[in-house]
Amino acid sequence: RFCLPLMLASLPMMAAGEEIAPALQDSWVDFWLFRFFVNAAGYASIVVPGFLLIQYFKRRNYLETGRGICFPVIKSCVFGSEVKSVHQEDGSLPPRAEPTESSTAQQVFKLLFCAAGLQVSYLTWGVLQERVMTRTYGATETDPGEKFKDSQFLVFMNRILAFTAAGLYCALTKQPRHGAPMYKYSFASLSNILSSWCQYEALKYISFPTQVLAKASKVIPVMMMGKLVSRKSYEYWEYLTAALISMGISMFLLSSGPNRHASTVTTFSGVVLLAGYIIFDSFTSNWQDALFTYKMSPVQMMFGVNVFSCLFTVGSLLEQGALLESVRFMARHSEFMAHAVLLSVCSACGQLFIFCTINQFGAAVFTIIMTLRQAFAILLSCLIYGHSVTVVGGLGVAVVFMALFLRVYARSRMKKRSKKLPPGETPVQKV
């Protein structure tokens, strides 16, 4: 009730600063809203026939009447192979593997390895993301160069490598027997594609530090989605930290003066794209949480979602003729090819480090590492790309990260308290 007004208070000033850079409006075809609807139409051309096929097989009661070589594939895609399991106590995360008998030095080494892997992967990913979306390629003294504009191609590159990494991991390690109908991954995949596209596209209109802070604020819509989708209830400290995050972001956005550098301007289009990113990402996490009621590992989830992500993005790119255009851009600029490949490698490796960290040390340790990563990402972006932050803006950033650490601390205290509850009592569900 009191978080959204603080966020909305900053919109008039952002709307007043709406100014699309000339390089971004070479043609109305390049405007983000047009591209969004074109991409959505491409996804619909795959989703609608798929939906009709699923309804057809269900109406025919194919599970009892089906025969032939295609039966196992259709059964796995439409019906699944086993019933749901009891929803795990910890939500979407599988039980953390208890550490085997090992020395403290070994545990410290594992923690440092996971933390270093997460920091290197995602800090490099953030720097490259800003480089690819905001800077030109092939610039010379006489030629200003050209920018890469198709965010969907970058999403496709990321998903191809994530799909490959998850597939190899599943093939080389023992995984639970898969039981979820494959089509259910398509919902999380579609929202994940759209959230990633909004994230890349937003960098054309906002600064990277603003985007990082907006990601930190997604606990607010996640809580709202949790109430709507999963009927969850939350405690007072969760509302308090959400309000602090909202206040800190509002301070950061409202603190910049009128003489800001062009690279740090936050426009209304950027705010809308950030809102789209947060909404789609919140749906993704809640839908994945619901899917974990089936017996599966996080890597199986990663594989299933990325199968559909590759299908949707490559289909849409081919329909638009944008795949060949992006490949030609890559051929013209070898530096872009190196950046795009490294961007995708960092994204895929980062996801594997996420699963490793949570499995070995739990969600609380992972959250602390990723919160520190967000702070380092803002600092690194300001150093490399020259973003300026005022005193009030810096204070807003400090408030956001203070709220995030308070959230981690409160959650760990609640978990300890819930373990001491009598058998008949159940703790309040938490985000």
Short mmCIF file of C-alpha atoms in Angstrom, two decimals:
data_model
loop_
_atom_site.label_atom_id
_atom_site.label_comp_id
_atom_site.label_asym_id
_atom_site.label_seq_id
_atom_site.Cartn_x
_atom_site.Cartn_y
_atom_site.Cartn_z
CA ARG A 1 0.00 0.00 0.00
CA PHE A 2 2.80 2.41 0.77
CA CYS A 3 5.54 1.04 -1.53
CA LEU A 4 3.98 1.82 -4.88
CA PRO A 5 3.26 5.52 -4.23
CA LEU A 6 6.95 6.11 -3.52
CA MET A 7 7.89 4.49 -6.82
CA LEU A 8 5.16 6.28 -8.77
CA ALA A 9 6.18 9.65 -7.35
CA SER A 10 9.30 9.56 -9.51
CA LEU A 11 7.46 8.89 -12.79
CA PRO A 12 6.54 12.52 -13.68
CA MET A 13 10.18 13.63 -13.50
CA MET A 14 11.26 10.63 -15.57
CA ALA A 15 8.55 11.28 -18.14
CA ALA A 16 9.69 14.89 -18.38
CA GLY A 17 13.16 13.65 -19.25
CA GLU A 18 11.92 11.41 -22.08
CA GLU A 19 14.38 11.87 -24.91
CA ILE A 20 15.35 9.06 -27.23
CA ALA A 21 18.87 9.28 -28.55
CA PRO A 22 19.08 9.92 -32.31
CA ALA A 23 20.97 6.65 -32.85
CA LEU A 24 17.97 4.80 -31.43
CA GLN A 25 15.33 6.34 -33.65
CA ASP A 26 16.79 5.80 -37.12
CA SER A 27 13.44 4.26 -37.95
CA TRP A 28 10.15 3.79 -36.13
CA VAL A 29 10.69 0.07 -36.74
CA ASP A 30 13.49 0.23 -34.14
CA PHE A 31 11.23 1.66 -31.43
CA TRP A 32 10.94 -0.74 -28.51
CA LEU A 33 7.12 -0.89 -28.41
CA PHE A 34 6.94 -1.93 -32.07
CA ARG A 35 9.68 -4.53 -31.55
CA PHE A 36 7.85 -5.87 -28.50
CA PHE A 37 4.64 -6.52 -30.44
CA VAL A 38 6.54 -8.02 -33.38
CA ASN A 39 8.37 -10.40 -31.03
CA ALA A 40 5.11 -11.25 -29.24
CA ALA A 41 3.48 -12.04 -32.60
CA GLY A 42 6.37 -14.39 -33.39
CA TYR A 43 5.92 -16.20 -30.08
CA ALA A 44 2.15 -16.40 -30.64
CA SER A 45 2.73 -18.14 -33.97
CA ILE A 46 4.29 -20.99 -31.98
CA VAL A 47 2.20 -20.85 -28.81
CA VAL A 48 -1.25 -20.85 -30.46
CA PRO A 49 -0.71 -24.00 -32.61
CA GLY A 50 0.90 -25.69 -29.61
CA PHE A 51 -2.07 -24.83 -27.41
CA LEU A 52 -4.52 -26.20 -30.00
CA LEU A 53 -2.54 -29.44 -30.27
CA ILE A 54 -2.50 -29.90 -26.49
CA GLN A 55 -6.26 -29.35 -26.31
CA TYR A 56 -6.76 -31.82 -29.15
CA PHE A 57 -4.77 -34.58 -27.45
CA LYS A 58 -6.54 -33.98 -24.14
CA ARG A 59 -10.01 -34.07 -25.72
CA ARG A 60 -9.13 -37.32 -27.51
CA ASN A 61 -8.01 -38.81 -24.19
CA TYR A 62 -4.75 -39.70 -25.94
CA LEU A 63 -3.20 -41.07 -22.74
CA GLU A 64 -5.54 -44.12 -22.93
CA THR A 65 -6.13 -44.34 -26.69
CA GLY A 66 -2.75 -43.33 -28.12
CA ARG A 67 -0.49 -45.77 -29.93
CA GLY A 68 2.58 -45.73 -32.13
CA ILE A 69 6.11 -44.42 -32.12
CA CYS A 70 5.07 -40.86 -31.18
CA PHE A 71 3.17 -41.93 -28.06
CA PRO A 72 6.09 -41.56 -25.54
CA VAL A 73 6.97 -38.10 -26.88
CA ILE A 74 3.38 -36.82 -26.82
CA LYS A 75 2.80 -38.38 -23.38
CA SER A 76 5.89 -36.64 -21.97
CA CYS A 77 5.07 -33.27 -23.56
CA VAL A 78 1.33 -33.14 -22.80
CA PHE A 79 0.64 -35.41 -19.81
CA GLY A 80 3.93 -36.05 -18.02
CA SER A 81 5.02 -39.38 -16.58
CA GLU A 82 4.24 -39.25 -12.86
CA VAL A 83 2.09 -37.53 -10.26
CA LYS A 84 3.12 -34.51 -8.27
CA SER A 85 5.22 -34.91 -5.17
CA VAL A 86 4.54 -33.21 -1.86
CA HIS A 87 5.62 -29.59 -2.12
CA GLN A 88 8.92 -29.11 -0.47
CA GLU A 89 9.06 -27.17 2.75
CA ASP A 90 11.56 -24.66 1.38
CA GLY A 91 9.49 -23.61 -1.62
CA SER A 92 11.21 -23.91 -4.98
CA LEU A 93 14.54 -25.10 -3.66
CA PRO A 94 15.41 -28.78 -3.15
CA PRO A 95 16.74 -29.88 0.24
CA ARG A 96 20.28 -28.66 0.63
CA ALA A 97 22.86 -31.41 0.60
CA GLU A 98 24.37 -31.84 4.03
CA PRO A 99 28.12 -31.33 3.85
CA THR A 100 30.10 -34.51 4.08
CA GLU A 101 32.79 -34.88 6.66
CA SER A 102 35.42 -32.48 5.40
CA SER A 103 37.82 -30.07 6.97
CA THR A 104 36.96 -26.44 7.59
CA ALA A 105 39.60 -25.48 5.05
CA GLN A 106 37.82 -27.52 2.37
CA GLN A 107 34.48 -25.89 3.16
CA VAL A 108 36.04 -22.43 3.08
CA PHE A 109 37.67 -23.24 -0.26
CA LYS A 110 34.33 -24.40 -1.70
CA LEU A 111 32.62 -21.23 -0.46
CA LEU A 112 35.34 -19.00 -1.91
CA PHE A 113 35.19 -20.90 -5.20
CA CYS A 114 31.40 -20.52 -5.48
CA ALA A 115 31.51 -16.86 -4.42
CA ALA A 116 34.33 -16.09 -6.88
CA GLY A 117 32.50 -17.92 -9.66
CA LEU A 118 29.29 -15.96 -9.07
CA GLN A 119 31.09 -12.62 -8.81
CA VAL A 120 33.26 -13.12 -11.90
CA SER A 121 30.42 -14.53 -14.00
CA TYR A 122 27.83 -11.88 -13.22
CA LEU A 123 30.13 -8.87 -12.93
CA THR A 124 31.61 -9.69 -16.33
CA TRP A 125 28.10 -10.30 -17.67
CA GLY A 126 26.95 -6.89 -16.40
CA VAL A 127 29.91 -5.00 -17.89
CA LEU A 128 29.48 -6.74 -21.26
CA GLN A 129 25.73 -6.20 -21.24
CA GLU A 130 26.20 -2.45 -20.89
CA ARG A 131 28.97 -2.44 -23.50
CA VAL A 132 26.92 -4.30 -26.12
CA MET A 133 23.71 -2.30 -25.68
CA THR A 134 25.06 1.23 -25.21
CA ARG A 135 28.27 1.51 -27.27
CA THR A 136 29.02 1.43 -30.98
CA TYR A 137 31.13 -1.05 -32.95
CA GLY A 138 33.48 -0.29 -35.82
CA ALA A 139 33.95 3.40 -34.96
CA THR A 140 36.83 5.22 -36.65
CA GLU A 141 37.88 8.83 -37.03
CA THR A 142 35.60 9.22 -40.06
CA ASP A 143 32.91 6.62 -39.25
CA PRO A 144 30.84 6.86 -36.04
CA GLY A 145 30.22 3.11 -36.14
CA GLU A 146 26.93 1.30 -35.54
CA LYS A 147 25.05 0.01 -32.54
CA PHE A 148 23.64 -3.47 -32.16
CA LYS A 149 19.88 -3.11 -31.73
CA ASP A 150 18.30 -6.58 -31.66
CA SER A 151 18.00 -7.54 -27.99
CA GLN A 152 16.19 -10.76 -28.90
CA PHE A 153 19.30 -12.15 -30.60
CA LEU A 154 21.27 -11.71 -27.37
CA VAL A 155 18.51 -13.53 -25.47
CA PHE A 156 18.72 -16.34 -28.05
CA MET A 157 22.52 -16.58 -27.64
CA ASN A 158 22.19 -16.74 -23.85
CA ARG A 159 19.53 -19.44 -23.99
CA ILE A 160 21.46 -21.63 -26.46
CA LEU A 161 24.47 -21.82 -24.17
CA ALA A 162 22.33 -22.25 -21.04
CA PHE A 163 20.43 -25.08 -22.78
CA THR A 164 23.72 -26.74 -23.76
CA ALA A 165 25.25 -26.38 -20.27
CA ALA A 166 22.13 -27.73 -18.53
CA GLY A 167 21.86 -30.63 -21.00
CA LEU A 168 25.47 -31.65 -20.45
CA TYR A 169 25.08 -31.38 -16.68
CA CYS A 170 21.94 -33.56 -16.72
CA ALA A 171 23.66 -36.11 -18.98
CA LEU A 172 26.77 -36.37 -16.80
CA THR A 173 25.11 -36.40 -13.36
CA LYS A 174 22.34 -38.41 -11.78
CA GLN A 175 19.00 -36.60 -11.86
CA PRO A 176 15.51 -37.45 -10.52
CA ARG A 177 13.10 -39.11 -12.93
CA HIS A 178 11.35 -36.32 -14.78
CA GLY A 179 7.56 -36.20 -14.44
CA ALA A 180 6.26 -32.72 -15.33
CA PRO A 181 4.42 -32.23 -18.65
CA MET A 182 6.94 -30.47 -20.87
CA TYR A 183 4.49 -27.86 -22.12
CA LYS A 184 4.26 -26.35 -18.62
CA TYR A 185 7.82 -25.07 -18.97
CA SER A 186 6.65 -22.86 -21.85
CA PHE A 187 4.88 -20.43 -19.50
CA ALA A 188 8.03 -19.75 -17.46
CA SER A 189 10.06 -19.72 -20.68
CA LEU A 190 7.88 -17.08 -22.33
CA SER A 191 7.92 -14.77 -19.31
CA ASN A 192 11.67 -15.35 -18.91
CA ILE A 193 12.33 -14.39 -22.55
CA LEU A 194 10.24 -11.23 -22.22
CA SER A 195 11.90 -10.23 -18.93
CA SER A 196 15.37 -10.70 -20.45
CA TRP A 197 14.38 -8.74 -23.56
CA CYS A 198 13.06 -5.88 -21.41
CA GLN A 199 16.28 -5.94 -19.42
CA TYR A 200 18.50 -5.59 -22.50
CA GLU A 201 16.20 -3.08 -24.20
CA ALA A 202 15.97 -0.90 -21.06
CA LEU A 203 19.71 -0.14 -21.24
CA LYS A 204 18.99 1.98 -24.33
CA TYR A 205 16.99 4.36 -22.12
CA ILE A 206 18.38 4.09 -18.56
CA SER A 207 21.74 3.80 -16.84
CA PHE A 208 23.05 0.44 -15.65
CA PRO A 209 23.06 1.45 -11.93
CA THR A 210 19.34 2.28 -12.23
CA GLN A 211 18.70 -1.13 -13.73
CA VAL A 212 20.58 -2.89 -10.92
CA LEU A 213 18.56 -1.07 -8.27
CA ALA A 214 15.35 -1.90 -10.11
CA LYS A 215 16.31 -5.58 -9.96
CA ALA A 216 16.78 -5.23 -6.21
CA SER A 217 13.22 -3.88 -5.98
CA LYS A 218 11.65 -6.93 -7.57
CA VAL A 219 10.91 -8.36 -4.11
CA ILE A 220 7.90 -6.01 -4.14
CA PRO A 221 6.16 -7.44 -7.24
CA VAL A 222 7.28 -10.95 -6.22
CA MET A 223 5.33 -10.48 -2.99
CA MET A 224 2.34 -9.16 -4.95
CA MET A 225 2.51 -12.10 -7.37
CA GLY A 226 2.86 -14.45 -4.42
CA LYS A 227 -0.39 -13.16 -2.99
CA LEU A 228 -2.19 -13.39 -6.33
CA VAL A 229 -0.75 -16.66 -7.68
CA SER A 230 0.13 -18.69 -4.57
CA ARG A 231 -2.05 -16.98 -1.91
CA LYS A 232 0.99 -16.50 0.32
CA SER A 233 1.04 -14.40 3.48
CA TYR A 234 3.96 -12.29 4.66
CA GLU A 235 5.24 -10.90 7.93
CA TYR A 236 5.72 -7.28 8.99
CA TRP A 237 9.49 -7.23 8.36
CA GLU A 238 8.93 -8.24 4.73
CA TYR A 239 6.65 -5.25 4.18
CA LEU A 240 9.15 -3.03 6.05
CA THR A 241 12.10 -4.07 3.88
CA ALA A 242 10.00 -3.70 0.73
CA ALA A 243 9.12 -0.13 1.79
CA LEU A 244 12.80 0.67 2.49
CA ILE A 245 13.82 -0.68 -0.92
CA SER A 246 11.13 1.41 -2.60
CA MET A 247 12.22 4.52 -0.68
CA GLY A 248 15.91 4.00 -1.52
CA ILE A 249 15.21 3.59 -5.23
CA SER A 250 13.00 6.69 -5.26
CA MET A 251 15.83 8.66 -3.61
CA PHE A 252 18.27 7.46 -6.26
CA LEU A 253 15.98 8.24 -9.19
CA LEU A 254 14.91 11.67 -7.93
CA SER A 255 18.38 12.80 -6.84
CA SER A 256 19.93 13.48 -10.26
CA GLY A 257 19.87 17.05 -11.48
CA PRO A 258 18.82 18.39 -14.91
CA ASN A 259 22.41 18.49 -16.25
CA ARG A 260 22.93 14.76 -16.27
CA HIS A 261 25.18 13.09 -18.80
CA ALA A 262 23.26 11.53 -21.69
CA SER A 263 24.35 8.04 -20.68
CA THR A 264 22.68 8.37 -17.27
CA VAL A 265 19.33 9.79 -18.36
CA THR A 266 16.35 7.76 -17.11
CA THR A 267 13.46 8.10 -19.55
CA PHE A 268 9.84 7.08 -19.30
CA SER A 269 10.43 4.30 -21.84
CA GLY A 270 13.19 2.97 -19.60
CA VAL A 271 10.86 2.95 -16.60
CA VAL A 272 8.17 1.08 -18.55
CA LEU A 273 10.70 -1.51 -19.74
CA LEU A 274 12.02 -1.94 -16.20
CA ALA A 275 8.46 -2.44 -14.95
CA GLY A 276 7.98 -5.06 -17.68
CA TYR A 277 11.19 -6.81 -16.64
CA ILE A 278 10.15 -6.92 -12.98
CA ILE A 279 6.58 -8.11 -13.71
CA PHE A 280 7.64 -10.87 -16.13
CA ASP A 281 10.49 -11.97 -13.85
CA SER A 282 8.16 -12.13 -10.85
CA PHE A 283 5.77 -14.36 -12.77
CA THR A 284 8.67 -16.60 -13.84
CA SER A 285 9.84 -17.22 -10.27
CA ASN A 286 6.32 -17.93 -8.99
CA TRP A 287 5.50 -20.26 -11.89
CA GLN A 288 8.76 -22.14 -11.40
CA ASP A 289 7.95 -22.44 -7.71
CA ALA A 290 4.66 -24.10 -8.67
CA LEU A 291 6.45 -26.44 -11.11
CA PHE A 292 8.77 -27.66 -8.36
CA THR A 293 5.79 -29.58 -6.95
CA TYR A 294 6.93 -32.17 -9.49
CA LYS A 295 10.05 -34.15 -8.68
CA MET A 296 12.85 -32.35 -10.49
CA SER A 297 16.22 -30.75 -9.87
CA PRO A 298 16.96 -27.06 -10.53
CA VAL A 299 19.15 -28.06 -13.49
CA GLN A 300 16.24 -30.00 -15.01
CA MET A 301 14.17 -26.83 -14.60
CA MET A 302 16.92 -24.84 -16.32
CA PHE A 303 17.00 -27.35 -19.19
CA GLY A 304 13.22 -27.46 -19.67
CA VAL A 305 12.77 -23.69 -19.64
CA ASN A 306 15.67 -23.13 -22.04
CA VAL A 307 14.36 -25.73 -24.52
CA PHE A 308 11.28 -23.59 -25.08
CA SER A 309 13.28 -20.36 -24.90
CA CYS A 310 15.46 -21.51 -27.81
CA LEU A 311 12.37 -22.60 -29.77
CA PHE A 312 10.52 -19.30 -29.24
CA THR A 313 13.47 -16.99 -29.94
CA VAL A 314 14.82 -18.79 -32.99
CA GLY A 315 11.30 -19.06 -34.44
CA SER A 316 10.65 -15.36 -33.93
CA LEU A 317 14.06 -14.36 -35.32
CA LEU A 318 13.59 -16.49 -38.44
CA GLU A 319 10.10 -15.12 -39.08
CA GLN A 320 11.41 -11.56 -38.88
CA GLY A 321 14.55 -12.28 -40.90
CA ALA A 322 16.51 -10.86 -37.96
CA LEU A 323 18.68 -13.93 -37.39
CA LEU A 324 20.66 -13.49 -40.60
CA GLU A 325 20.88 -9.74 -40.03
CA SER A 326 22.39 -10.29 -36.58
CA VAL A 327 24.80 -12.91 -37.92
CA ARG A 328 25.91 -10.40 -40.58
CA PHE A 329 26.49 -7.79 -37.87
CA MET A 330 28.56 -10.35 -35.99
CA ALA A 331 30.58 -11.08 -39.13
CA ARG A 332 31.24 -7.35 -39.67
CA HIS A 333 32.40 -6.80 -36.09
CA SER A 334 34.54 -9.55 -34.58
CA GLU A 335 34.64 -7.61 -31.29
CA PHE A 336 30.85 -7.92 -31.01
CA MET A 337 31.07 -11.66 -31.67
CA ALA A 338 33.57 -12.05 -28.81
CA HIS A 339 31.38 -9.96 -26.50
CA ALA A 340 28.17 -11.85 -27.38
CA VAL A 341 29.78 -15.27 -26.89
CA LEU A 342 31.43 -14.27 -23.60
CA LEU A 343 28.14 -12.73 -22.44
CA SER A 344 26.36 -16.04 -23.05
CA VAL A 345 29.12 -18.10 -21.41
CA CYS A 346 28.99 -15.92 -18.29
CA SER A 347 25.20 -16.23 -18.13
CA ALA A 348 25.26 -20.04 -18.43
CA CYS A 349 28.15 -20.51 -15.99
CA GLY A 350 26.50 -18.12 -13.55
CA GLN A 351 23.34 -20.24 -13.47
CA LEU A 352 25.37 -23.37 -12.71
CA PHE A 353 27.22 -21.55 -9.92
CA ILE A 354 23.83 -20.54 -8.50
CA PHE A 355 22.73 -24.19 -8.21
CA CYS A 356 26.09 -25.23 -6.76
CA THR A 357 26.07 -22.46 -4.12
CA ILE A 358 22.50 -23.08 -2.99
CA ASN A 359 23.05 -26.84 -2.86
CA GLN A 360 26.23 -26.56 -0.78
CA PHE A 361 25.58 -23.57 1.47
CA GLY A 362 21.88 -22.68 1.29
CA ALA A 363 19.80 -19.79 -0.02
CA ALA A 364 20.87 -17.29 2.68
CA VAL A 365 24.57 -17.46 1.76
CA PHE A 366 23.68 -17.24 -1.93
CA THR A 367 21.52 -14.15 -1.34
CA ILE A 368 24.33 -12.38 0.53
CA ILE A 369 26.81 -13.13 -2.28
CA MET A 370 24.42 -11.87 -4.96
CA THR A 371 23.56 -8.74 -2.97
CA LEU A 372 27.26 -7.91 -2.73
CA ARG A 373 27.51 -8.58 -6.46
CA GLN A 374 24.84 -5.96 -7.16
CA ALA A 375 26.75 -3.38 -5.12
CA PHE A 376 30.01 -4.23 -6.92
CA ALA A 377 28.21 -4.06 -10.29
CA ILE A 378 27.09 -0.47 -9.62
CA LEU A 379 30.60 0.53 -8.52
CA LEU A 380 32.21 -1.16 -11.53
CA SER A 381 29.78 0.43 -13.97
CA CYS A 382 30.41 3.90 -12.52
CA LEU A 383 34.19 3.40 -12.79
CA ILE A 384 34.22 1.99 -16.34
CA TYR A 385 31.43 3.98 -17.99
CA GLY A 386 31.57 7.21 -15.98
CA HIS A 387 28.11 7.23 -14.40
CA SER A 388 27.75 9.97 -11.77
CA VAL A 389 25.93 9.41 -8.47
CA THR A 390 24.98 12.28 -6.15
CA VAL A 391 25.20 12.15 -2.34
CA VAL A 392 21.43 11.65 -2.03
CA GLY A 393 21.57 9.00 -4.76
CA GLY A 394 24.38 7.22 -2.96
CA LEU A 395 22.37 7.33 0.25
CA GLY A 396 19.44 5.79 -1.62
CA VAL A 397 21.70 2.97 -2.84
CA ALA A 398 22.87 2.41 0.75
CA VAL A 399 19.25 2.23 1.97
CA VAL A 400 18.41 -0.39 -0.68
CA PHE A 401 21.30 -2.67 0.24
CA MET A 402 20.73 -2.16 3.97
CA ALA A 403 17.15 -3.36 3.42
CA LEU A 404 18.36 -6.38 1.45
CA PHE A 405 20.79 -7.44 4.19
CA LEU A 406 18.09 -6.84 6.81
CA ARG A 407 15.84 -9.13 4.79
CA VAL A 408 18.45 -11.90 4.76
CA TYR A 409 19.03 -11.54 8.52
CA ALA A 410 15.32 -11.57 9.37
CA ARG A 411 14.69 -14.58 7.16
CA SER A 412 17.48 -16.57 8.81
CA ARG A 413 16.07 -15.72 12.25
CA MET A 414 12.60 -16.82 11.17
CA LYS A 415 13.94 -20.14 9.87
CA LYS A 416 15.69 -20.81 13.18
CA ARG A 417 12.50 -19.97 15.06
CA SER A 418 10.36 -22.18 12.80
CA LYS A 419 12.59 -25.16 13.61
CA LYS A 420 11.76 -24.72 17.30
CA LEU A 421 7.97 -24.57 16.77
CA PRO A 422 5.80 -27.34 18.27
CA PRO A 423 4.78 -30.09 15.80
CA GLY A 424 1.23 -28.77 15.40
CA GLU A 425 2.23 -25.21 14.44
CA THR A 426 3.31 -24.00 11.02
CA PRO A 427 5.27 -20.84 10.28
CA VAL A 428 3.99 -18.11 8.00
CA GLN A 429 5.09 -18.59 4.40
CA LYS A 430 7.90 -16.32 3.31
CA VAL A 431 9.14 -15.01 -0.05
#
